[in-house]
Amino acid sequence: RELIVKLVNTSETEQHPVLRLERRKGKERKAMLTVLKAPLDGVNSFDAPAAISPVDSTMLLKDNKLPLDIAAFSMVVIRVKI
């Protein structure tokens, strides 16, 4: 089982939320992040087919908190095993 949180930043400025996640003992302390960001007028093309593509990364929870930096006009999907 996993908890999936989706966040969208529709503003022109970067946002810095902190997610507080309660977790059961013995579970992994990491979260998988998928981020999609691009200029508002950005497009994929034959010359740049991956200009707009998701980027995966991993973050560690610290004291059941996950501090985030969400870029302007972006979407983040967070997955945490529960």
C-alpha positions as a printed Julia matrix, in Angstrom:
82×3 Matrix{Float64}:
  0.0    0.0     0.0
  1.09   3.55   -0.6
 -0.12   7.07    0.0
 -0.19   9.24   -3.13
 -0.27  13.03   -2.77
 -0.58  15.29   -5.82
  0.28  18.99   -5.56
 -0.04  21.64   -8.25
  1.51  25.08   -8.03
 -0.46  27.41  -10.31
  1.25  30.56   -9.06
  4.16  32.49  -10.55
  6.33  31.92   -7.47
  7.97  28.88   -5.95
  6.14  27.4    -2.95
  7.69  25.71    0.11
  5.11  23.5     1.84
  6.01  20.94    4.49
  3.99  17.73    4.47
  3.57  16.01    7.82
  3.07  12.3     7.32
  2.19   9.89   10.08
  3.66   6.5     9.34
  3.66   3.1    10.96
  6.83   1.88   12.63
  9.13  -0.19   10.48
  8.13   1.38    7.18
 10.56   3.06    4.8
 11.45   6.64    5.53
 11.7    7.69    1.92
  9.31   9.27   -0.53
  9.35   9.0    -4.31
  8.75  12.3    -6.11
  7.76  12.86   -9.73
  7.97  16.49  -10.85
  6.63  17.97  -14.07
  7.6   21.56  -14.83
  8.1   23.62  -17.96
  7.61  27.14  -19.27
  3.96  27.99  -19.85
  4.57  28.21  -23.59
  6.74  25.08  -23.67
  5.92  22.23  -26.04
  7.41  18.91  -27.05
  8.53  18.78  -30.68
 10.41  16.52  -33.05
 13.56  18.56  -32.31
 13.02  18.36  -28.52
 10.72  15.39  -27.81
 11.47  15.4   -24.08
 11.33  19.16  -23.47
  8.41  18.58  -21.11
  8.87  15.32  -19.28
  8.58  14.15  -15.65
 11.66  13.89  -13.45
 11.79  11.24  -10.7
 13.71  11.6    -7.44
 13.78  10.29   -3.88
 13.6   12.26   -0.62
 13.93  11.12    2.97
 11.32  11.91    5.59
 12.79  13.58    8.66
 10.69  13.44   11.83
  7.69  12.42    9.65
  8.04  15.68    7.68
  8.76  16.17    4.01
  9.83  19.73    3.12
  9.21  20.55   -0.54
 10.28  23.19   -3.02
  7.59  23.36   -5.7
  8.55  25.4    -8.75
  6.16  27.89  -10.31
  3.6   26.34  -12.66
  4.53  22.75  -11.81
  3.01  19.52  -10.59
  4.46  17.12   -8.0
  3.32  13.57   -7.27
  4.57  12.11   -3.98
  4.41   8.41   -3.15
  5.05   7.08    0.36
  4.69   3.45    1.42
  2.28   3.0     4.31
